Short mmCIF file of C-alpha atoms in Angstrom, two decimals:
data_model
loop_
_atom_site.label_atom_id
_atom_site.label_comp_id
_atom_site.label_asym_id
_atom_site.label_seq_id
_atom_site.Cartn_x
_atom_site.Cartn_y
_atom_site.Cartn_z
CA MET U 102 0.00 0.00 0.00
CA ARG U 103 2.91 2.35 0.52
CA LEU U 104 3.94 2.04 -3.10
CA ARG U 105 0.57 3.15 -4.44
CA PRO U 106 0.96 6.88 -3.82
CA ARG U 107 4.48 6.78 -5.26
CA ILE U 108 3.29 4.96 -8.36
CA LEU U 109 0.44 7.43 -8.84
CA THR U 110 2.79 10.35 -8.23
CA ARG U 111 5.19 9.15 -10.91
CA PHE U 112 2.28 8.49 -13.26
CA LEU U 113 0.81 11.97 -12.79
CA MET U 114 4.24 13.57 -13.07
CA ARG U 115 4.85 11.82 -16.39
CA ARG U 116 1.49 12.95 -17.75
CA PHE U 117 2.17 16.53 -16.67
CA LEU U 118 5.67 16.62 -18.18
CA TYR U 119 4.33 15.01 -21.36
CA GLY U 120 1.63 17.68 -21.69
CA VAL U 121 4.06 20.53 -21.04
CA GLY U 122 6.60 18.96 -23.40
CA ILE U 123 4.06 18.77 -26.23
CA VAL U 124 3.07 22.41 -25.75
CA MET U 125 6.70 23.57 -25.50
CA LEU U 126 7.62 21.60 -28.62
CA VAL U 127 4.82 23.18 -30.64
CA VAL U 128 5.41 26.73 -29.37
CA CYS U 129 9.19 26.53 -29.71
CA GLY U 130 8.88 25.03 -33.18
CA ILE U 131 6.60 27.86 -34.35
CA ILE U 132 8.82 30.58 -32.87
CA LEU U 133 12.00 28.97 -34.21
CA ALA U 134 10.53 28.66 -37.71
CA ILE U 135 9.30 32.26 -37.77
CA THR U 136 12.56 33.72 -36.44
CA PHE U 137 14.60 31.51 -38.82
CA VAL U 138 12.75 32.88 -41.86
CA GLU U 139 13.02 36.40 -40.43
CA ARG U 140 16.77 36.19 -39.73
CA LEU U 141 17.76 34.28 -42.87
CA PRO U 142 18.30 37.37 -45.09
CA SER U 143 20.57 39.07 -42.51
CA ASN U 144 22.88 36.06 -42.02
CA PRO U 145 25.52 34.65 -44.38
CA ASP U 146 24.13 31.10 -44.40
CA ALA U 147 21.36 28.92 -43.02
CA THR U 148 23.51 27.63 -40.14
CA ALA U 149 24.18 31.14 -38.86
CA ALA U 150 20.50 32.01 -39.24
CA LEU U 151 19.53 28.90 -37.29
CA PHE U 152 21.95 29.77 -34.48
CA ASP U 153 20.62 33.34 -34.41
CA SER U 154 17.07 31.97 -34.24
CA TRP U 155 18.09 29.71 -31.36
CA ARG U 156 19.42 32.71 -29.43
CA ARG U 157 16.21 34.61 -30.06
CA LEU U 158 14.17 31.61 -28.93
CA LEU U 159 16.01 31.54 -25.60
CA GLU U 160 15.17 35.23 -25.13
CA TYR U 161 11.46 34.46 -25.63
CA VAL U 162 11.37 31.53 -23.19
CA PRO U 163 10.53 33.65 -20.08
CA MET U 164 7.63 35.21 -22.00
CA PHE U 165 5.81 32.05 -23.07
CA LEU U 166 6.94 29.58 -20.39
CA PRO U 167 4.15 30.44 -17.87
CA MET U 168 1.52 30.07 -20.59
CA ALA U 169 3.11 26.78 -21.69
CA ILE U 170 2.89 25.49 -18.11
CA PHE U 171 -0.79 26.42 -17.97
CA MET U 172 -1.65 24.85 -21.34
CA GLY U 173 0.44 21.75 -20.56
CA THR U 174 -1.37 21.28 -17.24
CA LEU U 175 -4.75 21.71 -18.91
CA LEU U 176 -3.78 19.23 -21.65
CA ALA U 177 -2.52 16.66 -19.13
CA PHE U 178 -5.71 16.76 -17.06
CA TYR U 179 -7.85 16.75 -20.21
CA ASN U 180 -6.19 13.49 -21.27
CA LEU U 181 -6.80 12.06 -17.79
CA THR U 182 -10.48 12.99 -18.02
CA LYS U 183 -10.87 11.75 -21.57
CA SER U 184 -9.40 8.34 -20.74
CA SER U 185 -11.31 8.16 -17.39
CA GLU U 186 -7.99 7.75 -15.62
CA ASN U 187 -8.92 10.60 -13.29
CA ILE U 188 -11.70 8.37 -11.90
CA ILE U 189 -9.19 5.64 -11.14
CA VAL U 190 -6.82 8.13 -9.51
CA ALA U 191 -9.63 9.66 -7.43
CA SER U 192 -10.80 6.18 -6.36
CA ALA U 193 -7.38 5.60 -4.84
CA GLY U 194 -8.35 8.11 -2.16
CA LEU U 195 -6.33 11.11 -3.37
CA SER U 196 -7.75 14.56 -2.78
CA PRO U 197 -7.72 17.19 -5.57
CA PHE U 198 -4.62 18.78 -4.04
CA GLN U 199 -2.85 15.42 -3.82
CA ILE U 200 -3.66 14.81 -7.47
CA ALA U 201 -2.35 18.27 -8.37
CA ARG U 202 0.82 17.98 -6.26
CA PRO U 203 2.97 16.21 -8.93
CA SER U 204 2.07 18.93 -11.44
CA LEU U 205 2.99 21.67 -8.98
CA VAL U 206 6.31 20.00 -8.17
CA GLY U 207 7.05 19.55 -11.87
CA ALA U 208 6.20 23.20 -12.57
CA ALA U 209 8.50 24.34 -9.75
CA LEU U 210 11.36 22.20 -11.13
CA ILE U 211 10.87 23.70 -14.60
CA GLY U 212 11.04 27.17 -13.04
CA VAL U 213 14.27 26.29 -11.21
CA ILE U 214 15.85 24.99 -14.43
CA ALA U 215 14.76 28.10 -16.34
CA THR U 216 16.28 30.38 -13.70
CA THR U 217 19.53 28.59 -12.92
CA ILE U 218 20.42 27.07 -16.31
CA ILE U 219 18.46 28.52 -19.24
CA ASN U 220 18.82 32.17 -18.20
CA PRO U 221 22.64 32.10 -17.70
CA TYR U 222 23.04 30.11 -20.93
CA SER U 223 20.89 32.59 -22.87
CA VAL U 224 22.79 35.59 -21.46
CA LYS U 225 26.13 33.96 -22.31
CA LEU U 226 25.09 33.36 -25.92
CA ASN U 227 23.63 36.83 -26.41
CA SER U 228 26.59 38.60 -24.76
CA LYS U 229 28.72 37.52 -27.71
CA ASN U 230 26.78 39.82 -30.00
CA ILE U 231 25.92 42.86 -27.89
CA THR U 232 24.75 45.93 -29.80
CA SER U 233 23.14 49.22 -28.86
CA ASP U 234 19.79 47.40 -28.82
CA HIS U 235 20.88 45.81 -25.56
CA LEU U 236 21.76 49.11 -23.87
CA MET U 237 19.68 51.63 -21.95
CA LEU U 238 20.17 54.65 -24.19
CA ILE U 239 19.60 58.37 -23.71
CA ASP U 240 17.76 59.89 -26.69
CA ASP U 241 18.52 56.66 -28.63
CA GLU U 242 22.24 57.42 -28.43
CA ILE U 243 25.15 56.17 -26.34
CA TRP U 244 26.72 58.59 -23.86
CA LEU U 245 29.83 57.82 -21.79
CA ARG U 246 31.39 60.18 -19.27
CA GLU U 247 34.48 60.01 -17.09
CA SER U 248 35.54 62.68 -14.63
CA SER U 249 38.77 63.24 -12.71
CA ASP U 250 40.36 66.04 -10.71
CA THR U 251 41.91 67.56 -13.83
CA SER U 252 39.57 66.85 -16.74
CA PHE U 253 36.27 65.51 -18.05
CA VAL U 254 35.88 63.10 -20.97
CA THR U 255 32.50 62.77 -22.67
CA MET U 256 31.77 60.51 -25.65
CA ASN U 257 28.66 60.35 -27.80
CA ALA U 258 28.10 57.52 -30.30
CA LYS U 259 25.29 56.40 -32.56
CA ASN U 260 25.86 52.66 -32.30
CA MET U 261 28.01 50.07 -30.57
CA HIS U 262 28.97 46.45 -31.08
CA LYS U 263 31.30 44.01 -29.38
CA SER U 264 34.41 42.57 -31.02
CA GLY U 265 36.23 40.09 -28.81
CA ASP U 266 37.28 41.87 -25.62
CA THR U 267 36.80 45.35 -27.09
CA LEU U 268 33.85 47.60 -27.84
CA LEU U 269 33.55 49.48 -31.13
CA PHE U 270 31.59 52.73 -31.24
CA ASP U 271 30.29 54.05 -34.57
CA ASP U 272 30.02 57.73 -35.53
CA ALA U 273 31.58 58.84 -32.24
CA THR U 274 32.35 62.32 -30.96
CA ILE U 275 34.60 62.83 -27.92
CA TYR U 276 34.85 66.02 -25.87
CA ILE U 277 37.78 66.60 -23.51
CA GLN U 278 37.27 69.42 -20.99
CA SER U 279 39.34 70.89 -18.21
CA SER U 280 38.26 70.89 -14.56
CA ASP U 281 36.55 74.27 -15.12
CA PHE U 282 34.66 72.83 -18.13
CA LYS U 283 36.76 74.60 -20.76
CA LEU U 284 36.86 72.62 -24.00
CA LEU U 285 40.40 71.36 -24.63
CA GLN U 286 39.86 69.05 -27.58
CA ARG U 287 37.10 67.60 -29.74
CA VAL U 288 37.61 64.34 -31.59
CA GLN U 289 35.34 62.86 -34.24
CA ALA U 290 35.76 59.45 -35.86
CA ASP U 291 33.75 56.89 -37.76
CA THR U 292 34.89 54.14 -35.38
CA VAL U 293 36.39 54.39 -31.90
CA LYS U 294 37.71 51.33 -30.09
CA LEU U 295 37.46 50.96 -26.32
CA SER U 296 39.80 48.43 -24.67
CA ASP U 297 41.31 48.04 -21.23
CA ALA U 298 44.03 50.45 -22.36
CA GLY U 299 41.52 53.20 -23.13
CA LEU U 300 40.02 54.87 -26.22
CA SER U 301 41.77 54.78 -29.60
CA THR U 302 41.14 55.18 -33.31
CA THR U 303 43.34 54.96 -36.39
CA LYS U 304 41.63 57.79 -38.28
CA ALA U 305 40.09 60.80 -36.55
CA THR U 306 39.53 64.51 -36.99
CA LYS U 307 40.76 66.53 -34.00
CA TRP U 308 40.06 70.14 -33.09
CA ASP U 309 42.23 71.97 -30.56
CA THR U 310 41.31 74.96 -28.37
CA LYS U 311 41.71 77.30 -31.36
CA GLY U 312 39.39 75.24 -33.55
CA VAL U 313 42.15 74.09 -35.91
CA PRO U 314 41.37 70.62 -37.32
CA THR U 315 43.95 67.89 -37.86
CA THR U 316 43.63 64.28 -38.94
CA GLY U 317 45.43 61.13 -37.86
CA SER U 318 45.42 58.46 -35.21
CA TRP U 319 44.30 59.26 -31.67
CA GLN U 320 44.29 57.51 -28.31
CA LEU U 321 43.50 58.38 -24.73
CA LYS U 322 44.07 56.36 -21.58
CA THR U 323 40.88 56.25 -19.49
CA LEU U 324 39.47 54.43 -16.50
CA ILE U 325 36.52 53.36 -18.63
CA THR U 326 36.78 49.73 -19.76
CA PRO U 327 34.48 47.52 -21.86
CA GLN U 328 33.34 45.70 -18.74
CA THR U 329 32.45 48.90 -16.87
CA VAL U 330 30.45 50.10 -19.87
CA LEU U 331 28.53 46.85 -20.08
CA ASP U 332 27.96 46.75 -16.33
CA ARG U 333 26.66 50.31 -16.31
CA TYR U 334 24.53 50.32 -19.44
CA LEU U 335 23.31 46.75 -19.96
CA GLN U 336 19.61 46.20 -19.55
CA PRO U 337 18.56 43.94 -16.65
CA ASP U 338 17.68 40.97 -18.88
CA GLN U 339 21.22 40.98 -20.30
CA ILE U 340 22.75 40.05 -16.94
CA SER U 341 22.86 36.47 -15.69
CA PHE U 342 20.84 35.49 -12.63
CA TRP U 343 24.04 34.44 -10.85
CA GLU U 344 25.71 37.81 -11.54
CA LEU U 345 22.76 40.04 -10.62
CA PRO U 346 23.29 40.16 -6.80
CA ALA U 347 26.91 41.36 -7.05
CA PHE U 348 25.99 43.72 -9.89
CA ILE U 349 23.15 45.27 -7.86
CA LYS U 350 25.44 45.84 -4.86
CA LYS U 351 28.04 47.47 -7.09
CA MET U 352 25.51 49.77 -8.73
CA GLU U 353 24.00 50.74 -5.36
CA ALA U 354 27.48 51.60 -4.07
CA ILE U 355 27.93 54.23 -6.80
CA GLY U 356 24.40 55.61 -6.41
CA VAL U 357 22.83 54.20 -9.60
CA SER U 358 19.13 53.29 -9.62
CA VAL U 359 18.71 49.51 -9.71
CA ARG U 360 14.92 49.15 -9.54
CA GLY U 361 14.78 47.47 -12.93
CA HIS U 362 17.57 45.08 -11.98
CA LEU U 363 15.85 44.26 -8.68
CA VAL U 364 12.63 43.50 -10.53
CA GLN U 365 14.57 41.21 -12.89
CA TYR U 366 16.32 39.47 -9.99
CA TRP U 367 13.14 38.86 -8.00
CA THR U 368 11.36 37.74 -11.18
CA LEU U 369 13.99 35.07 -11.81
CA LEU U 370 14.23 34.09 -8.15
CA PHE U 371 10.47 33.60 -7.83
CA LEU U 372 9.99 32.11 -11.30
CA PRO U 373 9.30 28.67 -9.73
CA LEU U 374 6.48 30.28 -7.72
CA THR U 375 5.09 31.78 -10.94
CA MET U 376 5.20 28.35 -12.60
CA VAL U 377 3.39 26.81 -9.62
CA SER U 378 0.69 29.49 -9.83
CA MET U 379 0.11 28.78 -13.53
CA ALA U 380 -0.04 25.04 -12.89
CA THR U 381 -2.56 25.65 -10.10
CA LEU U 382 -4.61 27.75 -12.51
CA GLY U 383 -4.46 24.93 -15.07
CA VAL U 384 -5.72 22.44 -12.47
CA ALA U 385 -8.57 24.82 -11.58
CA PHE U 386 -9.63 25.15 -15.22
CA SER U 387 -9.51 21.37 -15.69
CA GLN U 388 -12.13 20.74 -12.97
CA THR U 389 -15.29 19.33 -14.55
CA ARG U 390 -18.42 17.38 -13.65
CA GLN U 391 -18.57 15.81 -17.09
CA ARG U 392 -17.05 12.40 -17.65
CA ARG U 393 -17.78 12.47 -21.37
CA ASN U 394 -18.06 15.21 -23.99
CA TYR U 395 -15.56 17.26 -22.03
CA SER U 396 -15.66 20.80 -23.49
CA PHE U 397 -11.90 21.11 -23.80
CA GLY U 398 -12.06 23.71 -26.58
CA ILE U 399 -14.16 26.12 -24.54
CA LYS U 400 -12.02 25.72 -21.42
CA PHE U 401 -8.87 26.07 -23.50
CA ALA U 402 -10.10 29.30 -25.11
CA LEU U 403 -11.19 30.72 -21.75
CA GLY U 404 -7.83 29.74 -20.29
CA ILE U 405 -5.93 31.52 -23.07
CA LEU U 406 -7.97 34.68 -22.51
CA THR U 407 -7.29 34.41 -18.78
CA CYS U 408 -3.57 34.00 -19.45
CA PHE U 409 -3.50 37.17 -21.54
CA ALA U 410 -5.33 39.04 -18.79
CA LEU U 411 -2.83 37.74 -16.23
CA TYR U 412 0.03 38.68 -18.55
CA PHE U 413 -1.11 42.32 -18.51
CA LEU U 414 -1.63 42.12 -14.75
CA VAL U 415 1.91 40.86 -14.19
CA ASN U 416 3.34 43.52 -16.52
CA MET U 417 1.41 46.18 -14.63
CA PHE U 418 2.86 45.02 -11.31
CA ASN U 419 6.34 44.90 -12.88
CA ALA U 420 5.93 48.48 -14.10
CA LEU U 421 4.83 49.56 -10.63
CA GLY U 422 7.90 47.89 -9.18
CA SER U 423 10.26 49.41 -11.74
CA THR U 424 8.93 52.93 -11.17
CA GLY U 425 9.10 52.64 -7.38
CA VAL U 426 5.34 52.78 -6.74
CA LEU U 427 5.57 49.31 -5.19
CA PRO U 428 8.57 47.58 -3.61
CA PRO U 429 10.12 45.30 -6.28
CA LEU U 430 9.70 42.20 -4.11
CA LEU U 431 6.00 42.88 -3.52
CA ALA U 432 5.44 43.64 -7.21
CA ILE U 433 6.83 40.23 -8.16
CA ILE U 434 5.29 37.92 -5.55
CA ALA U 435 1.83 39.52 -5.41
CA PRO U 436 0.47 38.24 -8.79
CA PRO U 437 1.38 34.52 -8.32
CA LEU U 438 0.12 34.56 -4.74
CA ILE U 439 -3.19 36.05 -5.91
CA ILE U 440 -3.46 33.42 -8.65
CA ILE U 441 -2.69 30.56 -6.25
CA ALA U 442 -5.21 31.84 -3.70
CA ALA U 443 -7.99 32.25 -6.28
CA ALA U 444 -7.30 28.95 -8.08
CA GLY U 445 -6.88 27.05 -4.80
CA THR U 446 -10.18 28.39 -3.50
CA PHE U 447 -11.93 27.31 -6.69
CA ILE U 448 -10.43 23.81 -6.52
CA THR U 449 -11.47 23.43 -2.89
CA THR U 450 -15.06 24.55 -3.41
CA PHE U 451 -15.67 22.76 -6.73
CA ASP U 452 -17.98 19.79 -6.44
CA THR U 453 -16.65 17.04 -8.70
CA ILE U 454 -19.24 14.44 -7.79
#
């Protein structure tokens, strides 16, 4: 008799993972195909386009994963109802929450894998091809500034991309000022390279204090490095979950706002809770009094509409957390807790007999 709950748990877990796997396979296949066709003209060959599509797919995983968990849960319980296996499971003496427990555990494990493995892997792949699209820009342009006791260095660029361990800035203008803000030199170049040694370019136009232009190579040793630029200007979703805590502490130490990064960190940390809430919602939608002619299509459509409504709700809470209206932690944990409470109440009060 002790083995029966374990056997049923493994059985229900397999059905849940099968349902989620089917949904993930379909959704990932559609997204991969669309992005492959979209990225094919901008890549040299099909292999490069496929790799680019794979990177884009990993970026989209956090967006559709909660919905995939919900649809997979609904599909798994629909199959149990259709085959009358739910009657056999219920006759074993399991309550609705005991029946749902394997799905909730499986959803939590998927959330843990997404946070600790998929997110760092996605960030690592995408960090190899960082452009200005990944930066938080001011007026759609890149601005860098370094100050010291003797001078100020300000650089404006239209675009940026990574090349190995260096950053290349396109259409860049550099202003060098004295401590009293007097302009000492202005430098303009099509491409400026930033390395650990500082700023440099092989062809630049330079203006001195008298406004006389000269052309030639130019370099300047600065404290700005490629890593400091990326750390300062990267958007929250371009930083790995494992690196976010140290990054947040470093940004707080220099007085930079980290609300967006805190929202990203708490989102990833509580992603298993979000997955559990969506699985609970899927179990609630799968409750039915009908043994035959189960209206799966209607429940599925209503579930999709509910998911979209919840998506806007979660985004609203995220926006409130990013703007400081709500504490970031509260903005992240409130939606899944509300979903779990509502879905759990429905499961408890639903009469299945």
